[in-house]
Structures are given as C-alpha cells and as structure tokens.
mmCIF file of C-alpha atoms in Angstrom:
data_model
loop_
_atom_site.group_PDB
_atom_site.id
_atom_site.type_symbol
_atom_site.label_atom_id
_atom_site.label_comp_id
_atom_site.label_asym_id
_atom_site.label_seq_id
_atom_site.Cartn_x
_atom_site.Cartn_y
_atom_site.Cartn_z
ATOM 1 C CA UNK T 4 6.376 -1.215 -41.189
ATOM 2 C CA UNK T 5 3.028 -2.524 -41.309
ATOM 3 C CA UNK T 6 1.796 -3.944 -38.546
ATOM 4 C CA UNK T 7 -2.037 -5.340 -37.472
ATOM 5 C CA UNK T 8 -2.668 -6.258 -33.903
ATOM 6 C CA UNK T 9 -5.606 -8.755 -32.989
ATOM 7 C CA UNK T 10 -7.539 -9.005 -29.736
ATOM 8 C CA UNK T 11 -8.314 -10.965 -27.989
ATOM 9 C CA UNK T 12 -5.492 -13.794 -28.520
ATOM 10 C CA UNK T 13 -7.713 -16.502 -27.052
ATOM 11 C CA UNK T 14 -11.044 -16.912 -26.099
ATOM 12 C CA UNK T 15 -12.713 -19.439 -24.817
ATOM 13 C CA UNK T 16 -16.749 -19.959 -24.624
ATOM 14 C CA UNK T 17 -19.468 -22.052 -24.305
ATOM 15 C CA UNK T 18 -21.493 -23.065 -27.373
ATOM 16 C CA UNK T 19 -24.754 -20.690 -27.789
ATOM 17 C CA UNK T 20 -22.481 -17.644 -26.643
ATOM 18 C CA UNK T 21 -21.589 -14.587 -28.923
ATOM 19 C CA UNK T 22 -18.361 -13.314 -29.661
ATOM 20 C CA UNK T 23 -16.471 -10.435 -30.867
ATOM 21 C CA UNK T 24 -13.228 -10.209 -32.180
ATOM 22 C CA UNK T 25 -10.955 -7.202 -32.901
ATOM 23 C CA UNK T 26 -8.275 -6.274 -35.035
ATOM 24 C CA UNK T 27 -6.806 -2.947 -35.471
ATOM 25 C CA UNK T 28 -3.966 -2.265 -38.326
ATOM 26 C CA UNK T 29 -1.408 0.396 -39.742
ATOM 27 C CA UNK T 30 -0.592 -0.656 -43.108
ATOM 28 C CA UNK T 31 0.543 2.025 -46.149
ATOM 29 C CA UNK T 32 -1.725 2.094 -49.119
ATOM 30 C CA UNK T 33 -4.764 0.327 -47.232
ATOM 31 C CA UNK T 34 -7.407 -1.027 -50.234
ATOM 32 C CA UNK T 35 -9.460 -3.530 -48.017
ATOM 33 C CA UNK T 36 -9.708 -5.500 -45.346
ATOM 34 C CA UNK T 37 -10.179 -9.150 -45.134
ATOM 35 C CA UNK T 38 -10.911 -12.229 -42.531
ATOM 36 C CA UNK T 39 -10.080 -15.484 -42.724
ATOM 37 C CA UNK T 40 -11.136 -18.673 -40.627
ATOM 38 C CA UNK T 41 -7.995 -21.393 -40.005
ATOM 39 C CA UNK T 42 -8.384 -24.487 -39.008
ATOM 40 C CA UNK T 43 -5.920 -27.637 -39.439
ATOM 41 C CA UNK T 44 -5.116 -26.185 -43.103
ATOM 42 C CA UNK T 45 -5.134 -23.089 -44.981
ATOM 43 C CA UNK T 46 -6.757 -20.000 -43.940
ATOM 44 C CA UNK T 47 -10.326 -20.110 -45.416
ATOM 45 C CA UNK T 48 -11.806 -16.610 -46.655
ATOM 46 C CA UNK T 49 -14.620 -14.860 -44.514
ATOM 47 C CA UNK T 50 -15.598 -11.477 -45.556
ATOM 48 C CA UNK T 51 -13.868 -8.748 -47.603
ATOM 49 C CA UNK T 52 -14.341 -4.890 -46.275
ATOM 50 C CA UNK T 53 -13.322 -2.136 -48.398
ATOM 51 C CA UNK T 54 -15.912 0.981 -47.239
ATOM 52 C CA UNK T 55 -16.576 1.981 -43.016
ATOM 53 C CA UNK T 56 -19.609 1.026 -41.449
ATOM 54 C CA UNK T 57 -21.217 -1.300 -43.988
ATOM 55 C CA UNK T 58 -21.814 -4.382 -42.253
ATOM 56 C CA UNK T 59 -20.930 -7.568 -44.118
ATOM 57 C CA UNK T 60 -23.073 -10.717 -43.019
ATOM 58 C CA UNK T 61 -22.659 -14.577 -43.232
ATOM 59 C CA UNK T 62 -24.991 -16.508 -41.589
ATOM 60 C CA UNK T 63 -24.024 -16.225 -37.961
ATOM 61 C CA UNK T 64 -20.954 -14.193 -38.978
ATOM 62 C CA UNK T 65 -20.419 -10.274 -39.454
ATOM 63 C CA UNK T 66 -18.271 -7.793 -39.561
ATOM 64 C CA UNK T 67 -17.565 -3.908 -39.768
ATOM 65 C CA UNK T 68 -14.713 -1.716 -41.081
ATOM 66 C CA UNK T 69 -13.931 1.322 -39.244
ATOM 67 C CA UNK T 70 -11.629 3.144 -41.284
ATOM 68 C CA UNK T 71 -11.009 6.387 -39.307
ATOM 69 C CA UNK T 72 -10.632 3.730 -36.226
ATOM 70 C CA UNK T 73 -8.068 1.623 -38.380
ATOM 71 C CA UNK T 74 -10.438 -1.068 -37.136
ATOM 72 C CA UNK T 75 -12.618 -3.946 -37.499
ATOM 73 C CA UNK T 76 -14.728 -6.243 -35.438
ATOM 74 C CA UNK T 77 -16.193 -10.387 -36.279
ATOM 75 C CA UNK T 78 -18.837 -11.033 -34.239
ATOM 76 C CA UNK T 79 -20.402 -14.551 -34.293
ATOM 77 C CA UNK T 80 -23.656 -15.236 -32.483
ATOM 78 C CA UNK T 81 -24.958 -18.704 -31.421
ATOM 79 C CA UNK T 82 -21.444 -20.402 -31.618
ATOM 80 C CA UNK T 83 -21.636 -24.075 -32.424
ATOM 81 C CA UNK T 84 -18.507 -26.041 -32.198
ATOM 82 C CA UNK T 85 -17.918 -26.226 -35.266
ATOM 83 C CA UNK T 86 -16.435 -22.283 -34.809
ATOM 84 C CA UNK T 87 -13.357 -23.634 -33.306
ATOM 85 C CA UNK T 88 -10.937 -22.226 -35.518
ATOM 86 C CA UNK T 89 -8.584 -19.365 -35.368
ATOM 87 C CA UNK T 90 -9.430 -15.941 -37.138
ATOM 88 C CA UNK T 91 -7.026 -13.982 -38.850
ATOM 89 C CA UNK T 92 -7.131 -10.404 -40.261
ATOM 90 C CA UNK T 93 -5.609 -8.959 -42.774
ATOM 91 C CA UNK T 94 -5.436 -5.918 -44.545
ATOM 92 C CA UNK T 95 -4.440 -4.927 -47.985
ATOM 93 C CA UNK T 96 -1.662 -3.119 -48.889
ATOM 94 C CA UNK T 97 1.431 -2.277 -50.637
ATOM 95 C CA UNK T 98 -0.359 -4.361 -53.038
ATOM 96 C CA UNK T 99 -0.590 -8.168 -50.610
ATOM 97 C CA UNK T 100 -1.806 -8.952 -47.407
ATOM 98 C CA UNK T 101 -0.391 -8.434 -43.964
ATOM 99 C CA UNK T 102 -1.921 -11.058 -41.293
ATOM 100 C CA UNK T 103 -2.175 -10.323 -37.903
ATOM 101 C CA UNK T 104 -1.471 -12.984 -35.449
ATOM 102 C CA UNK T 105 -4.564 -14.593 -35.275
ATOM 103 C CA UNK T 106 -7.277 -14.893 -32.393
ATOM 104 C CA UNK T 107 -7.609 -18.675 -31.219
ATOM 105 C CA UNK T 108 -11.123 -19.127 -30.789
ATOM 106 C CA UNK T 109 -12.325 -22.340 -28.311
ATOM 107 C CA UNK T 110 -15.651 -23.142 -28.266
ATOM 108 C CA UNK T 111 -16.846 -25.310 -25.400
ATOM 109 C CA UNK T 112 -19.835 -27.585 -25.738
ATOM 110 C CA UNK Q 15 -8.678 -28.983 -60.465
ATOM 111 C CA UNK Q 16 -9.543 -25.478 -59.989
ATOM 112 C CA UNK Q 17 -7.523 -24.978 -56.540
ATOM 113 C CA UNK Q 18 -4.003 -23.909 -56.198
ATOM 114 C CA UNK Q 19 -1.894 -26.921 -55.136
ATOM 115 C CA UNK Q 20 1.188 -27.212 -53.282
ATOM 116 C CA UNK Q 21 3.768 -29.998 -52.923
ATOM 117 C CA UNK Q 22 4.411 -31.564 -51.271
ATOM 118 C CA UNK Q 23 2.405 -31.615 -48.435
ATOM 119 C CA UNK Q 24 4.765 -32.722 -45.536
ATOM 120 C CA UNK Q 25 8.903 -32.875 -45.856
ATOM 121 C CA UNK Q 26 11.141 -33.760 -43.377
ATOM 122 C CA UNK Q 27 14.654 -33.102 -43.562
ATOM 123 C CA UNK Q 28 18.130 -32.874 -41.798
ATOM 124 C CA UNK Q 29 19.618 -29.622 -40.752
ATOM 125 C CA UNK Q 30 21.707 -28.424 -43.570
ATOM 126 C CA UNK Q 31 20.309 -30.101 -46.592
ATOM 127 C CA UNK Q 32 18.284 -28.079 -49.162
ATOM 128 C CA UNK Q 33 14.657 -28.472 -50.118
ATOM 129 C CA UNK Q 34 12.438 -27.185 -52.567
ATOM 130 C CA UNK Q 35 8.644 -26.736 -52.862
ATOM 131 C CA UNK Q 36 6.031 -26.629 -55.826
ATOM 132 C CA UNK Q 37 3.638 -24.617 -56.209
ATOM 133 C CA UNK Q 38 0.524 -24.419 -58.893
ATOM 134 C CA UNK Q 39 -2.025 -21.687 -59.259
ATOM 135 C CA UNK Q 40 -5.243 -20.921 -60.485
ATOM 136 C CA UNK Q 41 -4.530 -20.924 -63.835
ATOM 137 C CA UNK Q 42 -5.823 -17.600 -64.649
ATOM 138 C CA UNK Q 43 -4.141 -15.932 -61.863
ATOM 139 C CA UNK Q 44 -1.438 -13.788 -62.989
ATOM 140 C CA UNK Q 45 -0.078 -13.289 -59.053
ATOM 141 C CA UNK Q 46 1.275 -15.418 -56.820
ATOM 142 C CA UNK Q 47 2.514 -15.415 -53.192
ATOM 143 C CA UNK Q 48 4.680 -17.013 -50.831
ATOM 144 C CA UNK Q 49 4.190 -16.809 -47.069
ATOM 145 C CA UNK Q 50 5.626 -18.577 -44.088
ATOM 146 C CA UNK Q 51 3.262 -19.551 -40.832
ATOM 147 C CA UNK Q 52 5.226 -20.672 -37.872
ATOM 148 C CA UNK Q 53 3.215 -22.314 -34.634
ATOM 149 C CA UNK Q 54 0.849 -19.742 -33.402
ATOM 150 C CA UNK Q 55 1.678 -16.535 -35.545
ATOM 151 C CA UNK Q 56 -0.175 -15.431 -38.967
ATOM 152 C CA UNK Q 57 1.182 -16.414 -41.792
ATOM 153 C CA UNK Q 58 4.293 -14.311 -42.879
ATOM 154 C CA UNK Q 59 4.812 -12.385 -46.603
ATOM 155 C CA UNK Q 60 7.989 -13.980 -47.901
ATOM 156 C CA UNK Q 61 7.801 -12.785 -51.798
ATOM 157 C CA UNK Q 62 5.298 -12.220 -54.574
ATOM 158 C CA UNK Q 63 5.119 -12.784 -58.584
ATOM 159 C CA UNK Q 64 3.229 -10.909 -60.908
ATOM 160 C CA UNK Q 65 3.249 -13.492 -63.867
ATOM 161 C CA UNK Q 66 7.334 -14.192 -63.915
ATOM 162 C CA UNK Q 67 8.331 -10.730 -62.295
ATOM 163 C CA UNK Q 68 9.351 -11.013 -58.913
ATOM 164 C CA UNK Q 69 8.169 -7.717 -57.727
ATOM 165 C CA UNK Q 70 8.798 -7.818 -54.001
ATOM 166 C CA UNK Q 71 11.006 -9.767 -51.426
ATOM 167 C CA UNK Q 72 10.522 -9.577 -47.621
ATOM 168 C CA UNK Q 73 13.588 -9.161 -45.391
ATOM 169 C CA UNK Q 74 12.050 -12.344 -43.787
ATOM 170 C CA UNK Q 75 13.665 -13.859 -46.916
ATOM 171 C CA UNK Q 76 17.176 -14.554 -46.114
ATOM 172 C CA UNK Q 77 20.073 -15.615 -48.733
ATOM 173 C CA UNK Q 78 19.510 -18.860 -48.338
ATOM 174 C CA UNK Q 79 15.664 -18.476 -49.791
ATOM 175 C CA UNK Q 80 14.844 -18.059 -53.480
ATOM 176 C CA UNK Q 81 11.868 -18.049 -55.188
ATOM 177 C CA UNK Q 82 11.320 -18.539 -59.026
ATOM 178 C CA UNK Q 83 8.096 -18.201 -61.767
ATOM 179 C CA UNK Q 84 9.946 -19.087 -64.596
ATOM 180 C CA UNK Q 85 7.277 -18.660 -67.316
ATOM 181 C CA UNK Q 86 4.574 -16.924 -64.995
ATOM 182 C CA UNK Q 87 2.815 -20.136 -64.116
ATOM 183 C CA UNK Q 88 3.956 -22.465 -61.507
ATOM 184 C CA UNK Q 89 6.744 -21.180 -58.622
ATOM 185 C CA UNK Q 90 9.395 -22.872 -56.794
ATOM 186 C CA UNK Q 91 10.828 -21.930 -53.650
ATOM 187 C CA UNK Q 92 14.195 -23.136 -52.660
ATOM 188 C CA UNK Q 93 15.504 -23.308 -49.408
ATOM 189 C CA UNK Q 94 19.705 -24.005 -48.979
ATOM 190 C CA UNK Q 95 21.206 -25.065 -45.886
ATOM 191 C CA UNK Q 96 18.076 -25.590 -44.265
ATOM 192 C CA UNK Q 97 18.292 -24.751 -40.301
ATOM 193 C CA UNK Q 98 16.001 -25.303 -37.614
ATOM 194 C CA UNK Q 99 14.436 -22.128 -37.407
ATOM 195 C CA UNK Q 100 12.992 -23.057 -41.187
ATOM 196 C CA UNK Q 101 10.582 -25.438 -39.796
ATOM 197 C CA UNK Q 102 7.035 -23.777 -40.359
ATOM 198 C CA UNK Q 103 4.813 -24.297 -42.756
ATOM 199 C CA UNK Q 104 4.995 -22.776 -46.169
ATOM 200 C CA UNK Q 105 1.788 -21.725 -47.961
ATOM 201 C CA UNK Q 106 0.700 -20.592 -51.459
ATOM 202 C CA UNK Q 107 -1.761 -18.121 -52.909
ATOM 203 C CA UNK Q 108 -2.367 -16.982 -56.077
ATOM 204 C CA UNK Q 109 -5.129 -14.234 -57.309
ATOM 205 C CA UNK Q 110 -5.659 -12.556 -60.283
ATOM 206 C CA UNK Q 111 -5.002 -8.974 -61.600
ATOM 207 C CA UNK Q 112 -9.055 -8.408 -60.845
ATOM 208 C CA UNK Q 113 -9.561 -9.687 -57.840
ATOM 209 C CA UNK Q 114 -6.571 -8.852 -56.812
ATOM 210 C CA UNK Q 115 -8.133 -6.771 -53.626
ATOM 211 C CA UNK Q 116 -10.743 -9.719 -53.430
ATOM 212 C CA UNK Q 117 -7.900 -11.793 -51.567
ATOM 213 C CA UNK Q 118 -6.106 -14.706 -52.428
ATOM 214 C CA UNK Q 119 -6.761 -18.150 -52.833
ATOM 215 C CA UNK Q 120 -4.654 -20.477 -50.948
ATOM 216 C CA UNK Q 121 -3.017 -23.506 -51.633
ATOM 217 C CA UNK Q 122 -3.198 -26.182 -48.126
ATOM 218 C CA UNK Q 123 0.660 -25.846 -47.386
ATOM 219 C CA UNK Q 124 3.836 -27.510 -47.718
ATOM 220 C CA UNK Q 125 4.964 -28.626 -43.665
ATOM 221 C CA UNK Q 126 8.535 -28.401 -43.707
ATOM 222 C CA UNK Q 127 10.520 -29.970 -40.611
ATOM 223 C CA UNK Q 128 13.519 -29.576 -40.197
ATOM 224 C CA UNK Q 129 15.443 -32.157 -37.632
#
C-alpha cells in the first residue's frame, strides 16, 4: 500500500523565521513528486519534482527530491503570515496522487 | 470559466438520505478524480476516470458510493444511505493525458454534512 509520511505535523513560528518541512513516501511506480499549499479551500499547487537534487524555487519557497532517500524537503525563508496554510505532499503513482497527511504550518506575527 | 467546478459547495443532510455531487472539468482534460478530505488528514483517492472509463476504485469506496462520467465530461458521485462517518469534504480534479504527471487541478470542494 502506498503510504507518505509528513513531518513535522505542526509547527509553529514567528514571522521572519525559516522552515523546513519533510515528507518521506513508498509509493509503486513513483513518476514525480508534488506540493501543495491548503488553506480554507482546495489544495493550491507548489512545485512539481521529478529528478533528485535539483532544487525547485518560488520566491521564498524551495524544495528538493531525494529519490534514493524516498524524500523531500519545503523550506520557506522569511515567513510572513500570509504562510499559514497547511502543506501537503504527494507523490505520483499508480498513475494519481497519494497525499500525505499534511503539515499544519502557524505562523506567529 | 477555465477552472474545474464542483457543486454544490455546502450540503447538509440527514443520516440515511442519499446525495449526489457535480462535478465539471477542464474541458480538455481527459482525467478526472475523486478524493475525500476528512478534518485534519490529506485528501483521500476515492476513484478516477479516464474520459468515461472508470479505471480504478479505492477500497475507501464502499457500496454505497458510485461514481459516473457518462460521456467523458462531467462526473457524478452518488452517495446512498448517507451515515455520519460520510461527512468530509469531497473534492475534484481533473488533468489531462499530458500533464498528467504535472498534477491536477482542483475543483474548491463539495462540504457534505451529514446530521
């Protein structure tokens, strides 16, 4: 069964901090690996990863595929409040995506 | 509108009654998915479409569920004897058959309750 694990489940900073969130996943068939943001709605698409160690970047937003890890990290630097959200990753496989559970993200001004 | 769009957005019903939701995708987008998000989990893979061929179910999806794509555009899923456990919210996505590792785009929800 696959099966993606996020850490940390919550986290809570102060605005100005940097943070990094992992995910780690067993899924059959991996393709790719994608992030989402989710606030009040639908998740919200982030970054697609399909090859290890290329860094994808977004403004204040990154992240990095490790594929020999089964892996990936989001940082975000110089949160603003407006990062209060919770971030979901999900790989591809088995041709759709599996979501982990999410990490709840809190940023304190 | 360009989005995929769900309805309706909110439904509240009583325990035991059936309900059905809409959905519409991007109208080039031969797939579509169905996934259920309940309070503080990731959304859930219910079923997919690839135009009207249902091509995989999730055990998630009980006998009381049942999704349709009639003529490979919009989908329905049904819900019979609706039970409290149902309440969650149901969301959308739809990509197409190149982009189909690019990730979906999502339609806002339906938020079922279920009282």
């Amino acid at each position: 069964e696959d099966k993606v694990v996020q850490s940390p489940l919550s986290l809570v900073v102060h605005e100005g901090d940097t943070v990094t969130l992992n995910c780690s996943y067993e899924v059959t068939n991996f393709r790719s690996l994608l992030w989402y943001k989710q606030e009040k709605k639908a998740p919200t698409f982030l970054f697609m990863l399909t090859s290890s160690g290329i860094e994808k970047k977004s403004g204040r937003l990154s992240s990095i595929l490790d594929k020999k890890e089964l892996s990936s990290i989001l940082n975000i630097t110089a949160t603003q409040t407006g990062d209060s959200a919770i971030y979901l990753c999900a790989p591809f496989g088995n041709e759709k995506l599996t979501f982990g559970t999410g990490t709840r993200l809190t940023i304190i001004p | 509108d360009t989005g995929v769009s769900q309805d309706p957005r909110h439904k509240i019903t009583k325990r035991g009654q059936n309900v059905t939701f809409r959905c519409d995708p991007i109208s080039e987008h031969n797939r579509l998915y169905w996934y259920r998000q309940t309070l503080g989990q990731g959304p859930e893979f219910l079923t997919y479409f690839q135009n009207e061929a249902q091509l995989e179910k999730s055990r998630l999806l009980s006998d009381r569920f049942s999704a349709e794509r009639p003529k490979g555009s919009f989908s329905t899923l049904e819900i019979q004897r609706t039970e409290q456990g149902d309440s969650a919210m149901y969301l959308c996505a739809s990509s197409g058959a190149g982009t189909v590792y690019f990730g979906y785009t999502f339609g806002s929800g339906t938020r079922l309750t279920v009282v």
